[in-house]
mmCIF file with all atom_site columns, C-alpha atoms in Angstrom:
data_model
loop_
_atom_site.group_PDB
_atom_site.id
_atom_site.type_symbol
_atom_site.label_atom_id
_atom_site.label_alt_id
_atom_site.label_comp_id
_atom_site.label_asym_id
_atom_site.label_entity_id
_atom_site.label_seq_id
_atom_site.pdbx_PDB_ins_code
_atom_site.Cartn_x
_atom_site.Cartn_y
_atom_site.Cartn_z
_atom_site.occupancy
_atom_site.B_iso_or_equiv
_atom_site.pdbx_formal_charge
_atom_site.auth_seq_id
_atom_site.auth_comp_id
_atom_site.auth_asym_id
_atom_site.auth_atom_id
_atom_site.pdbx_PDB_model_num
ATOM 1  C CA . MET A 1 1  ? -5.815  -19.738 16.049  1.00 0.00 ? 1  MET A CA 1
ATOM 2  C CA . LEU A 1 2  ? -3.903  -18.336 13.094  1.00 0.00 ? 2  LEU A CA 1
ATOM 3  C CA . LEU A 1 3  ? -0.157  -18.810 13.040  1.00 0.00 ? 3  LEU A CA 1
ATOM 4  C CA . HIS A 1 4  ? 0.354   -15.593 11.092  1.00 0.00 ? 4  HIS A CA 1
ATOM 5  C CA . GLU A 1 5  ? -1.790  -12.789 9.801   1.00 0.00 ? 5  GLU A CA 1
ATOM 6  C CA . PHE A 1 6  ? -3.320  -12.929 6.339   1.00 0.00 ? 6  PHE A CA 1
ATOM 7  C CA . ARG A 1 7  ? -1.479  -10.880 3.703   1.00 0.00 ? 7  ARG A CA 1
ATOM 8  C CA . PRO A 1 8  ? -3.716  -10.441 0.638   1.00 0.00 ? 8  PRO A CA 1
ATOM 9  C CA . GLY A 1 9  ? -1.092  -8.452  -1.277  1.00 0.00 ? 9  GLY A CA 1
ATOM 10 C CA . ARG A 1 10 ? 1.368   -11.320 -1.136  1.00 0.00 ? 10 ARG A CA 1
ATOM 11 C CA . LEU A 1 11 ? -1.342  -13.684 -2.335  1.00 0.00 ? 11 LEU A CA 1
ATOM 12 C CA . LEU A 1 12 ? -2.039  -11.486 -5.356  1.00 0.00 ? 12 LEU A CA 1
ATOM 13 C CA . VAL A 1 13 ? 1.660   -11.167 -6.183  1.00 0.00 ? 13 VAL A CA 1
ATOM 14 C CA . GLY A 1 14 ? 1.942   -14.951 -6.077  1.00 0.00 ? 14 GLY A CA 1
ATOM 15 C CA . LEU A 1 15 ? -1.081  -15.369 -8.328  1.00 0.00 ? 15 LEU A CA 1
ATOM 16 C CA . THR A 1 16 ? 0.397   -12.831 -10.744 1.00 0.00 ? 16 THR A CA 1
ATOM 17 C CA . ALA A 1 17 ? 3.662   -14.768 -10.837 1.00 0.00 ? 17 ALA A CA 1
ATOM 18 C CA . LEU A 1 18 ? 1.728   -17.984 -11.504 1.00 0.00 ? 18 LEU A CA 1
ATOM 19 C CA . ALA A 1 19 ? -0.206  -16.303 -14.321 1.00 0.00 ? 19 ALA A CA 1
ATOM 20 C CA . LEU A 1 20 ? 3.017   -15.108 -15.950 1.00 0.00 ? 20 LEU A CA 1
ATOM 21 C CA . THR A 1 21 ? 4.571   -18.544 -15.514 1.00 0.00 ? 21 THR A CA 1
ATOM 22 C CA . THR A 1 22 ? 1.543   -20.131 -17.180 1.00 0.00 ? 22 THR A CA 1
ATOM 23 C CA . LEU A 1 23 ? 1.736   -17.609 -20.007 1.00 0.00 ? 23 LEU A CA 1
ATOM 24 C CA . TYR A 1 24 ? 5.395   -18.392 -20.680 1.00 0.00 ? 24 TYR A CA 1
ATOM 25 C CA . ALA A 1 25 ? 4.946   -22.159 -20.188 1.00 0.00 ? 25 ALA A CA 1
ATOM 26 C CA . GLY A 1 26 ? 2.145   -22.199 -22.751 1.00 0.00 ? 26 GLY A CA 1
ATOM 27 C CA . ASP A 1 27 ? 4.325   -20.292 -25.167 1.00 0.00 ? 27 ASP A CA 1
ATOM 28 C CA . LEU A 1 28 ? 7.236   -22.672 -24.564 1.00 0.00 ? 28 LEU A CA 1
ATOM 29 C CA . ALA A 1 29 ? 5.048   -25.739 -25.079 1.00 0.00 ? 29 ALA A CA 1
ATOM 30 C CA . GLY A 1 30 ? 3.622   -24.290 -28.284 1.00 0.00 ? 30 GLY A CA 1
ATOM 31 C CA . ALA A 1 31 ? 0.050   -24.267 -26.969 1.00 0.00 ? 31 ALA A CA 1
ATOM 32 C CA . TRP A 1 32 ? -0.374  -20.591 -27.860 1.00 0.00 ? 32 TRP A CA 1
ATOM 33 C CA . THR A 1 33 ? 1.672   -17.648 -29.002 1.00 0.00 ? 33 THR A CA 1
ATOM 34 C CA . PRO A 1 34 ? 0.985   -14.586 -26.858 1.00 0.00 ? 34 PRO A CA 1
ATOM 35 C CA . PRO A 1 35 ? 2.229   -11.209 -28.055 1.00 0.00 ? 35 PRO A CA 1
ATOM 36 C CA . TRP A 1 36 ? 5.485   -10.072 -26.451 1.00 0.00 ? 36 TRP A CA 1
ATOM 37 C CA . TYR A 1 37 ? 3.795   -7.116  -24.751 1.00 0.00 ? 37 TYR A CA 1
ATOM 38 C CA . ALA A 1 38 ? 1.195   -9.283  -22.956 1.00 0.00 ? 38 ALA A CA 1
ATOM 39 C CA . VAL A 1 39 ? 3.455   -9.442  -19.900 1.00 0.00 ? 39 VAL A CA 1
ATOM 40 C CA . VAL A 1 40 ? 3.240   -5.714  -19.209 1.00 0.00 ? 40 VAL A CA 1
ATOM 41 C CA . PRO A 1 41 ? -0.516  -5.434  -18.468 1.00 0.00 ? 41 PRO A CA 1
ATOM 42 C CA . VAL A 1 42 ? -0.565  -8.693  -16.508 1.00 0.00 ? 42 VAL A CA 1
ATOM 43 C CA . LEU A 1 43 ? 2.412   -7.643  -14.383 1.00 0.00 ? 43 LEU A CA 1
ATOM 44 C CA . CYS A 1 44 ? 1.280   -4.042  -13.864 1.00 0.00 ? 44 CYS A CA 1
ATOM 45 C CA . GLY A 1 45 ? -2.310  -5.058  -13.168 1.00 0.00 ? 45 GLY A CA 1
ATOM 46 C CA . GLY A 1 46 ? -1.268  -7.749  -10.702 1.00 0.00 ? 46 GLY A CA 1
ATOM 47 C CA . LEU A 1 47 ? 1.176   -5.518  -8.837  1.00 0.00 ? 47 LEU A CA 1
ATOM 48 C CA . GLY A 1 48 ? -1.347  -2.668  -8.769  1.00 0.00 ? 48 GLY A CA 1
ATOM 49 C CA . ALA A 1 49 ? -4.051  -4.950  -7.375  1.00 0.00 ? 49 ALA A CA 1
ATOM 50 C CA . ALA A 1 50 ? -1.585  -6.285  -4.788  1.00 0.00 ? 50 ALA A CA 1
ATOM 51 C CA . ALA A 1 51 ? -0.675  -2.755  -3.720  1.00 0.00 ? 51 ALA A CA 1
ATOM 52 C CA . LEU A 1 52 ? -4.338  -1.827  -3.377  1.00 0.00 ? 52 LEU A CA 1
ATOM 53 C CA . ALA A 1 53 ? -5.114  -4.983  -1.381  1.00 0.00 ? 53 ALA A CA 1
ATOM 54 C CA . THR A 1 54 ? -2.136  -4.349  0.907   1.00 0.00 ? 54 THR A CA 1
ATOM 55 C CA . TRP A 1 55 ? -3.229  -0.761  1.513   1.00 0.00 ? 55 TRP A CA 1
ATOM 56 C CA . VAL A 1 56 ? -6.822  -1.801  2.291   1.00 0.00 ? 56 VAL A CA 1
ATOM 57 C CA . ALA A 1 57 ? -5.641  -4.541  4.675   1.00 0.00 ? 57 ALA A CA 1
ATOM 58 C CA . TYR A 1 58 ? -3.320  -2.053  6.398   1.00 0.00 ? 58 TYR A CA 1
ATOM 59 C CA . ARG A 1 59 ? -6.160  0.443   6.889   1.00 0.00 ? 59 ARG A CA 1
ATOM 60 C CA . ILE A 1 60 ? -8.409  -2.289  8.305   1.00 0.00 ? 60 ILE A CA 1
ATOM 61 C CA . ARG A 1 61 ? -5.712  -3.434  10.736  1.00 0.00 ? 61 ARG A CA 1
ATOM 62 C CA . ARG A 1 62 ? -5.046  0.166   11.827  1.00 0.00 ? 62 ARG A CA 1
ATOM 63 C CA . ARG A 1 63 ? -8.740  0.835   12.357  1.00 0.00 ? 63 ARG A CA 1
ATOM 64 C CA . SER A 1 64 ? -9.237  -2.317  14.420  1.00 0.00 ? 64 SER A CA 1
ATOM 65 C CA . ALA A 1 65 ? -6.093  -1.604  16.482  1.00 0.00 ? 65 ALA A CA 1
ATOM 66 C CA . ARG A 1 66 ? -7.267  1.956   17.098  1.00 0.00 ? 66 ARG A CA 1
ATOM 67 C CA . SER A 1 67 ? -10.700 0.787   18.257  1.00 0.00 ? 67 SER A CA 1
ATOM 68 C CA . ARG A 1 68 ? -9.118  -1.801  20.568  1.00 0.00 ? 68 ARG A CA 1
ATOM 69 C CA . SER A 1 69 ? -6.828  0.794   22.144  1.00 0.00 ? 69 SER A CA 1
ATOM 70 C CA . SER A 1 70 ? -9.638  3.332   22.641  1.00 0.00 ? 70 SER A CA 1
ATOM 71 C CA . GLU A 1 71 ? -11.668 0.816   24.641  1.00 0.00 ? 71 GLU A CA 1
ATOM 72 C CA . SER A 1 72 ? -9.080  0.800   27.436  1.00 0.00 ? 72 SER A CA 1
ATOM 73 C CA . THR A 1 73 ? -8.413  4.511   27.935  1.00 0.00 ? 73 THR A CA 1
ATOM 74 C CA . GLU A 1 74 ? -8.875  4.477   31.705  1.00 0.00 ? 74 GLU A CA 1
ATOM 75 C CA . ALA A 1 75 ? -5.891  5.072   33.960  1.00 0.00 ? 75 ALA A CA 1
ATOM 76 C CA . PRO A 1 76 ? -4.240  1.965   35.378  1.00 0.00 ? 76 PRO A CA 1
ATOM 77 C CA . ALA A 1 77 ? -5.058  1.031   38.964  1.00 0.00 ? 77 ALA A CA 1
ATOM 78 C CA . SER A 1 78 ? -1.615  1.956   40.271  1.00 0.00 ? 78 SER A CA 1
ATOM 79 C CA . SER A 1 79 ? -1.914  5.600   39.174  1.00 0.00 ? 79 SER A CA 1
ATOM 80 C CA . SER A 1 80 ? -5.560  6.174   40.101  1.00 0.00 ? 80 SER A CA 1
ATOM 81 C CA . GLY A 1 81 ? -4.637  7.512   43.556  1.00 0.00 ? 81 GLY A CA 1
ATOM 82 C CA . SER A 1 82 ? -6.023  4.616   45.539  1.00 0.00 ? 82 SER A CA 1
ATOM 83 C CA . GLN A 1 83 ? -2.614  3.583   46.841  1.00 0.00 ? 83 GLN A CA 1
ATOM 84 C CA . ALA A 1 84 ? -0.577  5.440   49.430  1.00 0.00 ? 84 ALA A CA 1
ATOM 85 C CA . ILE A 1 85 ? 2.446   7.358   48.183  1.00 0.00 ? 85 ILE A CA 1
ATOM 86 C CA . ARG A 1 86 ? 5.591   6.892   50.281  1.00 0.00 ? 86 ARG A CA 1
#
């Protein structure tokens, strides 16, 4: 049993933050010298992918919730008329 639901958008944001951290750590250590504008495509691409993943996961959860609620559309037993009204 899962303790919480899976959030793919948060995973992608975390991976984007790790990628930017690695980029800056490599620059600080002198391993490579990335151009100053390299952050913009990594950040925008990561946040865009996270937004898309969040939207897709939301649509999947909505669709599965809608199908679960449509399976039980019958009236409850107490309002079906089988009990006497006082």
